[in-house]
C-alpha cells in the first residue's frame, strides 16, 4: 500500500505516451507556483494569471537555454482539479521535450506522480466521489467512443445520484427501526413495522433494476466474442476481412484455405468485439486441416455469438442442415453469403427451418447487407428493449459486487422480517446493506480499498 502523502508536489505527463501534437504535463502541490515561476518565462509583457492560459517559454534554469514554447495554466487551491495549487504545461508533443520538462521539474523538487495520484488527491480533497474517480480511470482506458460516453456520464456522478434515493430510503428504514428498538414500549403495537416489508422490497427492486445493467456494462467494458463458422469455401474469410476492414485472412477459390483460427479485435456498433475466422467444416483426410477444424469447433463453442455462413449461390445443402443442427441453438445468426451472384435459396426458406435464428442476406464481395448483419449481431448480445437507461449502468466489477452484497443483505432482512425475528436482527442485516452502498460512493472508504482502485490509474490522471 502506497503512502497517501499529499503535502509534496507531484508531476506527470497527462497525455498518452508517444508522439502527439500537444503533450500536457501536470503539476500539483504547494510548490507548483514556485516551480513554474522558476522554469517559465511568459511571452512579451504577459504575466501568469490564475486559471488563464499564458503563452511563453520553458527555460532550463541551470544554463538559461530554451526548451520549448509552452502554454501554462496555473490554478490556486482549492479551485483546481486536485484542490491544490496546480499547473498545466502544454508543449509540443515530442517525447524528448516532454522527458526534458519532467527532468527539470523533478530536479526542482517535484516528485513523479504515481498512477492515479492526481485523481486520488482530487478524491481526498472531496472534489470527486469514488464512482467519479473510477469513471476518470474508465475515460482514460475507454476503448470505444461509446464506452467513453458512458464513463463521462458517470463522471457527472450519475451512479451516486441514481443510488442516492435508495440509500436515503434505507437510512430512513434503519432510523425507524432504531427508534422502535429504543422506545419500543411506548410505541403502539406494530405501528412502525407496518409496511416495512413493502418498503424493503421496493428498495430491492430499485437496486435490481440497476443490477440489470451489469450484463450490458460488461459488454461495454470487455466486449464479446464472435466466431464465423460454416462449410468450406462459403466465404467465411471474406466476411471476416470485411468486418475487420482489411485483407487479414487469405481468401482463395480453393475449399480448405483457412487452416487455423484467426482472431482480430474490431468494433460493432460501438461495442468491442473479438472476431474469429475458422477453418471450413468438412470431412477431410488432411491431418492439418482436421486439426484446424477441431480448433474451429472449440472456438465456436466458446464464442458469445456464432455467425454461421451459407453460400446462397450454391443453395441450401443437406450438409449445411446437418452442420447447423450440431450448432447450439442460442446466440447464432445465419449469414447467406454471395448475394451478388444468382441465389438458389432465400432467407425466408431458411427461416422456416430455424424460426428462432435471424437470417441476413449478405455479400462479402460487395459489402451489401453488412450493416444489417452488424445490427443483428448487436441485437443478439444486447436486445434494445432490455437495456437500462445509460445512467443506471454500473461499469466496474467492484461496483457490481457492492450492489450484490447490498441486495443479499436486504434479502436476509426481508427473510428475518417474514420469520418474525426481532428488530435487532433486522437492523444487523440492514446496516450491512447500507455499508455495502457506502463503499460504493466512498462515504466510508478505507485506505486499503483506495489503494486498490487508484493503483489501476494512468500516471498523470
Ligand atoms: N461472388 C462472391 N464470391 C465470394 C463472396 N465471398 C467469398 N467469395 C469467394 O468465395 C471463395 C471462397 O472464399 P473464402 O472467403 O476463402 O471462403 P472460406 O469460407 O473462408 O473458405 P475456407 O477457408 O476454405 O473454408 C473465394 O473465391 C471468394 O472470392 C461473395 O460475397 N460473393
Ligand atoms: Mg477461410
Coordinates of C-alpha atoms and ligand atoms in Angstrom, one line a residue:
X1 CA 0.0 0.0 0.0
X2 CA 1.4 3.3 -1.1
X3 CA 1.5 6.1 1.5
X4 CA -1.2 8.7 1.0
X5 CA 1.1 11.7 1.2
X6 CA -0.4 14.9 -0.1
X7 CA 1.9 17.7 1.1
X8 CA 4.6 17.3 -1.6
X9 CA 4.4 18.4 -5.2
X10 CA 3.9 15.8 -7.9
X11 CA 4.3 15.9 -11.7
X12 CA 3.4 13.7 -14.5
X13 CA 2.6 13.6 -18.2
X14 CA -1.2 13.6 -18.6
X15 CA -1.3 12.8 -22.3
X16 CA -0.7 9.3 -23.8
X17 CA 2.9 8.3 -24.4
X18 CA 4.4 8.7 -27.8
X19 CA 4.4 11.5 -30.4
X20 CA 1.3 13.7 -30.4
X21 CA 0.6 17.3 -31.5
X22 CA 0.5 18.5 -27.9
X23 CA 1.6 17.0 -24.7
X24 CA 0.4 18.1 -21.3
X25 CA 2.5 17.9 -18.1
X26 CA 0.6 18.4 -14.8
X27 CA 2.0 19.6 -11.5
X28 CA 0.1 19.5 -8.3
X29 CA 1.1 20.5 -4.7
X30 CA 2.2 23.5 -2.7
X31 CA 5.4 24.1 -4.7
X32 CA 3.6 24.2 -8.1
X33 CA 3.7 28.0 -8.3
X34 CA 7.3 28.5 -7.4
X35 CA 8.4 25.7 -9.8
X36 CA 6.6 27.3 -12.7
X37 CA 8.0 30.8 -11.9
X38 CA 11.5 29.3 -12.0
X39 CA 11.0 27.4 -15.3
X40 CA 8.6 29.6 -17.3
X41 CA 9.0 33.0 -18.9
X42 CA 5.8 34.5 -20.2
X43 CA 6.0 36.0 -23.7
X44 CA 6.5 39.8 -24.0
X45 CA 4.7 41.7 -21.3
X46 CA 2.4 38.9 -20.3
X47 CA 2.1 37.7 -16.7
X48 CA 0.9 34.5 -15.2
X49 CA -2.7 34.9 -14.3
X50 CA -4.6 32.3 -12.3
X51 CA -6.8 30.0 -14.4
X52 CA -5.7 31.6 -17.6
X53 CA -3.6 30.0 -20.3
X54 CA -0.4 32.0 -20.8
X55 CA 2.0 31.7 -23.8
X56 CA 5.7 31.7 -23.1
X57 CA 8.9 29.7 -23.0
X58 CA 10.2 27.0 -20.8
X59 CA 13.8 27.6 -19.7
X60 CA 16.4 25.4 -18.2
X61 CA 17.4 27.5 -15.2
X62 CA 20.9 25.9 -15.0
X63 CA 22.0 27.4 -18.3
X64 CA 19.1 29.6 -19.4
X65 CA 18.6 27.5 -22.6
X66 CA 15.1 27.5 -24.1
X67 CA 13.5 24.0 -24.0
X68 CA 10.2 24.8 -25.9
X69 CA 7.4 27.2 -26.4
X70 CA 4.7 26.4 -23.9
X71 CA 1.2 27.4 -22.8
X72 CA 1.0 27.3 -19.0
X73 CA -2.2 27.5 -16.9
X74 CA -1.9 27.9 -13.2
X75 CA -4.6 27.1 -10.6
X76 CA -4.8 28.2 -7.0
X77 CA -6.1 25.9 -4.2
X78 CA -8.8 25.0 -3.7
X79 CA -10.1 25.9 -7.2
X80 CA -8.3 23.2 -9.2
X81 CA -8.9 19.5 -10.2
X82 CA -6.9 18.2 -7.2
X83 CA -8.0 21.0 -4.8
X84 CA -4.3 22.0 -4.5
X85 CA -2.1 24.6 -6.3
X86 CA -1.7 23.2 -9.8
X87 CA -0.2 24.0 -13.1
X88 CA -0.7 22.5 -16.6
X89 CA 2.1 22.9 -19.1
X90 CA 1.2 22.3 -22.7
X91 CA 4.2 21.7 -25.0
X92 CA 4.8 20.2 -28.4
X93 CA 4.3 16.5 -28.2
X94 CA 7.8 15.3 -28.7
X95 CA 8.9 12.6 -26.3
X96 CA 12.3 14.2 -25.9
X97 CA 10.8 17.6 -24.9
X98 CA 8.4 16.0 -22.5
X99 CA 11.2 14.0 -20.8
X100 CA 13.3 17.1 -20.5
X101 CA 10.5 19.0 -18.8
X102 CA 9.8 16.2 -16.4
X103 CA 13.5 16.0 -15.6
X104 CA 13.6 19.8 -14.8
X105 CA 10.5 19.5 -12.7
X106 CA 12.0 16.6 -10.7
X107 CA 15.3 18.4 -10.4
X108 CA 13.5 21.4 -9.0
X109 CA 11.9 19.3 -6.2
X110 CA 8.8 17.7 -7.7
X111 CA 8.2 14.0 -7.3
X112 CA 7.0 11.8 -10.2
X113 CA 3.3 11.1 -9.6
X114 CA 2.1 7.5 -9.0
X115 CA -0.6 6.2 -11.3
X116 CA -3.9 7.8 -10.4
X117 CA -2.3 10.1 -7.8
X118 CA -3.9 13.3 -9.2
X119 CA -7.3 11.7 -9.1
X120 CA -6.6 10.4 -5.6
X121 CA -5.8 13.9 -4.5
X122 CA -9.0 15.2 -6.0
X123 CA -10.9 12.5 -4.2
X124 CA -9.2 13.2 -0.8
X125 CA -10.0 16.9 -1.3
X126 CA -13.6 16.0 -1.6
X127 CA -13.7 17.0 -5.3
X128 CA -14.9 13.6 -6.6
X129 CA -16.6 10.7 -5.0
X130 CA -15.3 7.2 -5.6
X131 CA -17.5 6.4 -8.6
X132 CA -16.5 9.6 -10.3
X133 CA -12.8 8.8 -9.6
X134 CA -13.3 5.3 -11.2
X135 CA -15.0 6.9 -14.1
X136 CA -11.9 9.1 -14.7
X137 CA -9.9 5.9 -15.0
X138 CA -12.5 4.4 -17.4
X139 CA -12.4 7.5 -19.6
X140 CA -8.7 7.1 -19.8
X141 CA -9.0 3.4 -20.6
X142 CA -12.1 3.6 -22.8
X143 CA -11.6 1.5 -25.8
X144 CA -14.5 2.8 -27.8
X145 CA -16.3 6.1 -28.1
X146 CA -19.5 4.7 -26.7
X147 CA -17.6 3.4 -23.7
X148 CA -16.1 6.9 -23.2
X149 CA -19.5 8.4 -23.3
X150 CA -20.9 6.2 -20.6
X151 CA -17.8 6.8 -18.5
X152 CA -18.2 10.5 -18.9
X153 CA -21.8 10.4 -17.7
X154 CA -20.6 8.5 -14.7
X155 CA -18.1 11.2 -14.1
X156 CA -21.0 13.6 -13.6
X157 CA -21.9 11.5 -10.6
X158 CA -24.8 9.7 -12.2
X159 CA -24.2 6.5 -10.3
X160 CA -24.1 8.2 -7.0
X161 CA -27.2 10.1 -8.0
X162 CA -29.2 7.0 -9.0
X163 CA -28.2 5.3 -5.8
X164 CA -29.0 8.2 -3.5
X165 CA -32.7 7.7 -3.2
X166 CA -32.1 4.0 -2.5
X167 CA -29.7 4.9 0.2
X168 CA -31.9 7.6 1.7
X169 CA -34.8 5.1 2.0
X170 CA -32.5 2.6 3.5
X171 CA -31.4 5.1 6.1
X172 CA -35.0 6.1 6.8
X173 CA -35.9 2.4 7.4
X174 CA -33.0 1.9 9.7
X175 CA -33.9 5.1 11.7
X176 CA -37.4 3.9 12.0
X177 CA -36.3 0.6 13.4
X178 CA -33.7 2.1 15.7
X179 CA -36.4 4.3 17.2
X180 CA -38.6 1.3 17.7
X181 CA -35.8 -0.6 19.5
X182 CA -35.1 2.4 21.6
X183 CA -38.7 3.4 22.5
X184 CA -40.4 0.2 21.7
X185 CA -42.6 0.0 24.8
X186 CA -44.0 3.5 24.2
X187 CA -45.0 2.7 20.6
X188 CA -48.3 1.4 19.5
X189 CA -48.0 -2.3 18.6
X190 CA -46.8 -3.0 15.0
X191 CA -47.0 0.7 14.3
X192 CA -43.7 1.2 12.8
X193 CA -43.1 -2.3 11.4
X194 CA -46.2 -1.9 9.3
X195 CA -45.4 -1.5 5.6
X196 CA -41.7 -2.4 6.3
X197 CA -41.9 -5.5 4.1
X198 CA -43.2 -3.4 1.2
X199 CA -40.6 -0.7 1.7
X200 CA -37.8 -3.3 1.8
X201 CA -39.0 -5.0 -1.4
X202 CA -39.2 -1.5 -3.1
X203 CA -35.6 -0.8 -2.3
X204 CA -34.6 -4.3 -3.5
X205 CA -36.5 -3.7 -6.8
X206 CA -34.8 -0.4 -7.4
X207 CA -31.4 -2.0 -6.8
X208 CA -32.3 -4.9 -9.0
X209 CA -33.0 -2.7 -11.9
X210 CA -29.6 -1.1 -11.5
X211 CA -28.1 -4.6 -11.5
X212 CA -29.9 -5.3 -14.8
X213 CA -27.3 -3.0 -16.4
X214 CA -24.4 -5.3 -15.4
X215 CA -24.5 -7.6 -18.4
X216 CA -24.6 -4.7 -20.7
X217 CA -21.9 -2.9 -18.7
X218 CA -19.7 -6.0 -19.0
X219 CA -20.3 -5.9 -22.8
X220 CA -19.2 -2.2 -22.9
X221 CA -16.1 -2.9 -20.8
X222 CA -14.9 -6.3 -22.1
X223 CA -16.8 -6.7 -25.3
X224 CA -17.8 -10.1 -26.7
X225 CA -16.5 -12.8 -29.0
X226 CA -17.8 -13.7 -32.4
X227 CA -16.9 -16.8 -34.3
X228 CA -17.5 -17.1 -38.1
X229 CA -18.2 -20.8 -39.0
X230 CA -19.7 -22.8 -41.8
X231 CA -18.8 -25.2 -44.6
X232 CA -15.7 -24.8 -46.7
X233 CA -15.5 -22.1 -49.4
X234 CA -18.7 -20.3 -48.4
X235 CA -16.8 -17.0 -47.8
X236 CA -16.1 -17.0 -44.1
X237 CA -12.7 -15.4 -44.5
X238 CA -14.0 -12.9 -46.9
X239 CA -16.7 -11.9 -44.4
X240 CA -14.0 -11.8 -41.7
X241 CA -11.9 -9.4 -43.8
X242 CA -15.0 -7.2 -44.4
X243 CA -15.7 -7.0 -40.6
X244 CA -12.0 -6.4 -39.8
X245 CA -11.7 -3.8 -42.6
X246 CA -8.6 -5.2 -44.2
X247 CA -7.4 -8.3 -46.0
X248 CA -6.3 -10.1 -42.9
X249 CA -7.2 -13.6 -43.8
X250 CA -6.2 -15.5 -47.0
X251 CA -9.0 -15.9 -49.5
X252 CA -8.8 -18.3 -52.4
X253 CA -11.3 -20.1 -54.6
X254 CA -10.0 -23.4 -53.1
X255 CA -12.0 -25.1 -50.4
X256 CA -9.9 -25.7 -47.2
X257 CA -7.9 -22.4 -47.5
X258 CA -8.2 -21.5 -43.8
X259 CA -6.4 -24.0 -41.6
X260 CA -6.0 -22.2 -38.4
X261 CA -8.2 -20.0 -36.2
X262 CA -7.5 -16.3 -36.7
X263 CA -8.6 -13.6 -34.3
X264 CA -8.8 -9.8 -34.6
X265 CA -10.2 -7.0 -32.3
X266 CA -12.9 -5.0 -34.0
X267 CA -15.9 -2.8 -33.1
X268 CA -19.5 -3.5 -33.8
X269 CA -21.9 -0.6 -33.2
X270 CA -19.6 0.8 -30.5
X271 CA -19.0 -2.5 -28.7
X272 CA -15.6 -4.0 -28.6
X273 CA -15.6 -7.5 -30.3
X274 CA -13.0 -10.2 -30.8
X275 CA -13.8 -11.8 -34.1
X276 CA -12.6 -15.3 -35.1
X277 CA -12.2 -16.8 -38.6
X278 CA -12.3 -20.5 -38.6
X279 CA -11.5 -23.5 -40.9
X280 CA -14.4 -24.7 -43.1
X281 CA -16.3 -27.6 -41.6
X282 CA -16.0 -30.6 -43.9
X283 CA -14.8 -34.2 -43.9
X284 CA -11.1 -34.1 -44.7
X285 CA -8.2 -36.6 -45.0
X286 CA -5.7 -33.9 -44.3
X287 CA -4.4 -34.2 -40.8
X288 CA -3.6 -30.5 -40.5
X289 CA -7.0 -29.5 -41.8
X290 CA -8.7 -31.8 -39.4
X291 CA -6.8 -30.2 -36.5
X292 CA -7.9 -26.8 -37.8
X293 CA -11.5 -28.0 -37.9
X294 CA -11.3 -29.3 -34.3
X295 CA -9.9 -25.9 -33.2
X296 CA -12.6 -24.1 -35.1
X297 CA -15.3 -26.1 -33.3
X298 CA -13.8 -25.2 -30.0
X299 CA -13.6 -21.5 -30.9
X300 CA -17.3 -21.6 -31.9
X301 CA -18.3 -23.3 -28.7
X302 CA -16.6 -20.6 -26.6
X303 CA -17.9 -17.7 -28.6
X304 CA -20.7 -15.4 -27.3
X305 CA -22.1 -15.2 -30.9
X306 CA -21.8 -17.5 -33.8
X307 CA -22.2 -16.3 -37.4
X308 CA -23.0 -19.4 -39.5
X309 CA -22.2 -18.7 -43.1
X310 CA -24.0 -20.4 -46.1
X311 CA -23.2 -20.0 -49.8
X312 CA -26.5 -18.7 -51.2
X313 CA -25.4 -19.2 -54.8
X314 CA -25.0 -22.9 -54.0
X315 CA -28.3 -23.1 -52.2
X316 CA -29.3 -24.9 -49.0
X317 CA -27.4 -28.2 -49.0
X318 CA -28.1 -31.2 -46.8
X319 CA -24.7 -30.9 -45.3
X320 CA -25.5 -27.3 -44.2
X321 CA -28.5 -28.6 -42.4
X322 CA -26.5 -31.3 -40.6
X323 CA -23.8 -28.9 -39.6
X324 CA -26.2 -26.3 -38.4
X325 CA -28.1 -28.9 -36.3
X326 CA -24.8 -29.6 -34.5
X327 CA -24.5 -25.9 -33.5
X328 CA -26.0 -24.8 -30.2
X329 CA -29.4 -23.1 -30.5
X330 CA -28.8 -19.7 -28.9
X331 CA -26.6 -16.8 -29.9
X332 CA -26.5 -17.9 -33.5
X333 CA -27.0 -15.9 -36.7
X334 CA -27.2 -17.1 -40.2
X335 CA -25.4 -15.2 -43.0
X336 CA -26.5 -16.1 -46.5
X337 CA -23.4 -15.0 -48.4
X338 CA -22.6 -14.3 -52.1
X339 CA -25.9 -12.5 -52.6
X340 CA -24.2 -10.7 -55.6
X341 CA -24.5 -13.9 -57.5
X342 CA -27.8 -15.5 -58.6
X343 CA -29.0 -17.1 -55.4
X344 CA -30.6 -20.5 -55.0
X345 CA -32.1 -20.1 -51.6
X346 CA -33.8 -17.3 -49.7
X347 CA -33.8 -16.1 -46.1
X348 CA -37.5 -16.9 -45.7
X349 CA -36.9 -20.5 -46.8
X350 CA -34.1 -21.0 -44.2
X351 CA -36.1 -19.0 -41.6
X352 CA -38.8 -21.6 -41.8
X353 CA -36.3 -24.4 -40.9
X354 CA -34.9 -22.4 -37.9
X355 CA -37.5 -19.9 -36.9
X356 CA -35.7 -18.5 -33.9
X357 CA -32.5 -17.8 -35.7
X358 CA -32.1 -14.4 -37.5
X359 CA -31.1 -14.8 -41.2
X360 CA -29.3 -12.0 -43.1
X361 CA -28.5 -11.9 -46.8
X362 CA -25.0 -10.5 -47.4
X363 CA -22.3 -10.2 -49.9
X364 CA -18.7 -10.2 -48.6
X365 CA -17.6 -9.2 -52.1
X366 CA -19.7 -6.0 -52.4
X367 CA -20.4 -5.3 -48.7
X368 CA -24.2 -5.5 -49.2
X369 CA -26.1 -6.4 -46.1
X370 CA -23.1 -5.9 -43.8
X371 CA -24.7 -3.1 -41.8
X372 CA -27.8 -5.2 -41.2
X373 CA -25.5 -8.1 -40.2
X374 CA -23.8 -5.9 -37.6
X375 CA -27.2 -4.6 -36.3
X376 CA -28.4 -8.2 -35.9
X377 CA -25.2 -9.2 -34.1
X378 CA -25.6 -6.4 -31.7
X379 CA -29.3 -7.2 -31.1
X380 CA -28.3 -10.8 -30.2
X381 CA -25.9 -9.6 -27.4
X382 CA -27.9 -6.6 -26.2
X383 CA -31.6 -6.5 -27.1
X384 CA -32.6 -2.9 -27.2
X385 CA -35.7 -3.2 -25.1
X386 CA -33.7 -4.9 -22.3
X387 CA -31.3 -2.1 -21.9
X388 CA -31.4 0.1 -18.8
X389 CA -31.1 3.8 -19.1
X390 CA -27.5 4.6 -19.7
X391 CA -27.1 6.5 -16.4
X392 CA -28.1 3.4 -14.4
X393 CA -25.2 1.5 -15.9
X394 CA -22.7 0.2 -13.4
X395 CA -19.4 -0.3 -15.0
X396 CA -16.9 -1.7 -12.6
X397 CA -16.7 -5.1 -11.1
X398 CA -16.3 -3.6 -7.7
X399 CA -19.5 -1.7 -8.1
X400 CA -21.4 -4.8 -9.1
X401 CA -20.1 -6.7 -6.1
X402 CA -21.1 -3.9 -3.7
X403 CA -24.7 -3.8 -5.1
X404 CA -24.9 -7.6 -5.0
X405 CA -23.8 -7.6 -1.4
X406 CA -26.3 -4.9 -0.6
X407 CA -29.1 -6.9 -2.2
X408 CA -28.2 -10.1 -0.4
X409 CA -28.2 -8.3 2.9
X410 CA -31.6 -6.8 2.1
X411 CA -32.9 -10.3 1.2
X412 CA -31.7 -11.6 4.6
X413 CA -33.5 -8.6 6.2
X414 CA -36.7 -9.4 4.4
X415 CA -36.4 -13.1 5.5
X416 CA -35.8 -12.1 9.1
X417 CA -38.9 -9.9 8.9
X418 CA -41.0 -12.6 7.5
X419 CA -39.8 -15.1 10.2
X420 CA -40.8 -12.6 12.8
X421 CA -37.3 -12.1 14.1
X422 CA -36.5 -9.2 16.5
X423 CA -35.6 -5.7 15.3
X424 CA -32.0 -6.2 16.3
X425 CA -31.7 -9.0 13.7
X426 CA -33.3 -6.9 11.0
X427 CA -31.1 -3.9 11.9
X428 CA -28.0 -6.1 11.7
X429 CA -28.8 -7.0 8.0
X430 CA -29.9 -3.5 7.1
X431 CA -26.7 -1.9 8.4
X432 CA -24.7 -4.4 6.3
X433 CA -26.6 -3.5 3.2
X434 CA -26.1 0.2 3.9
X435 CA -22.4 -0.4 4.5
X436 CA -22.2 -2.1 1.0
X437 CA -23.7 1.0 -0.6
X438 CA -21.4 3.3 1.4
X439 CA -18.3 1.6 0.0
X440 CA -19.7 2.4 -3.5
X441 CA -19.9 6.1 -3.1
X442 CA -16.8 6.4 -1.0
X443 CA -18.6 7.6 2.2
X444 CA -16.8 5.0 4.3
X445 CA -13.9 4.2 2.1
X446 CA -10.9 2.7 3.8
X447 CA -7.3 3.2 2.7
X448 CA -6.8 -0.3 1.6
X449 CA -9.7 0.0 -0.8
X450 CA -8.5 3.3 -2.1
X451 CA -5.1 1.9 -2.8
X452 CA -6.6 -0.9 -4.9
X453 CA -8.7 1.4 -7.0
X454 CA -6.1 4.1 -7.6
X455 CA -3.4 1.5 -8.4
X456 CA -5.1 0.9 -11.8
X457 CA -5.0 4.5 -12.9
X458 CA -2.8 6.0 -15.6
X459 CA 0.0 8.3 -14.4
X460 CA -0.9 11.9 -14.8
X461 CA -4.6 11.4 -14.1
Ligands
LIG1 N1 -19.3 -13.7 -55.7 C1 -18.8 -13.8 -54.4 N2 -17.8 -14.5 -54.1 C2 -17.4 -14.6 -52.8 C3 -18.1 -13.9 -51.8 N3 -17.5 -14.2 -50.6 C4 -16.5 -15.1 -50.9 N4 -16.4 -15.3 -52.2 C5 -15.5 -16.2 -53.0 O1 -15.6 -17.5 -52.5 C6 -14.3 -18.1 -52.4 C7 -14.0 -18.6 -51.0 O2 -13.9 -17.5 -50.1 P1 -13.2 -17.6 -48.7 O3 -13.5 -16.4 -48.0 O4 -11.9 -18.1 -48.8 O5 -14.1 -18.8 -48.1 P2 -13.9 -19.6 -46.7 O6 -15.3 -19.9 -46.3 O7 -13.1 -18.8 -45.8 O8 -13.2 -20.9 -47.2 P3 -12.3 -21.9 -46.4 O9 -11.4 -21.1 -45.6 O10 -11.7 -22.7 -47.4 O11 -13.3 -22.7 -45.6 C8 -13.3 -17.1 -52.9 O12 -13.1 -17.3 -54.2 C9 -14.0 -15.8 -52.7 O13 -13.6 -14.8 -53.6 C10 -19.2 -13.1 -52.2 O14 -19.9 -12.5 -51.4 N5 -19.5 -13.1 -53.5
LIG2 MG1 -11.3 -19.2 -45.0

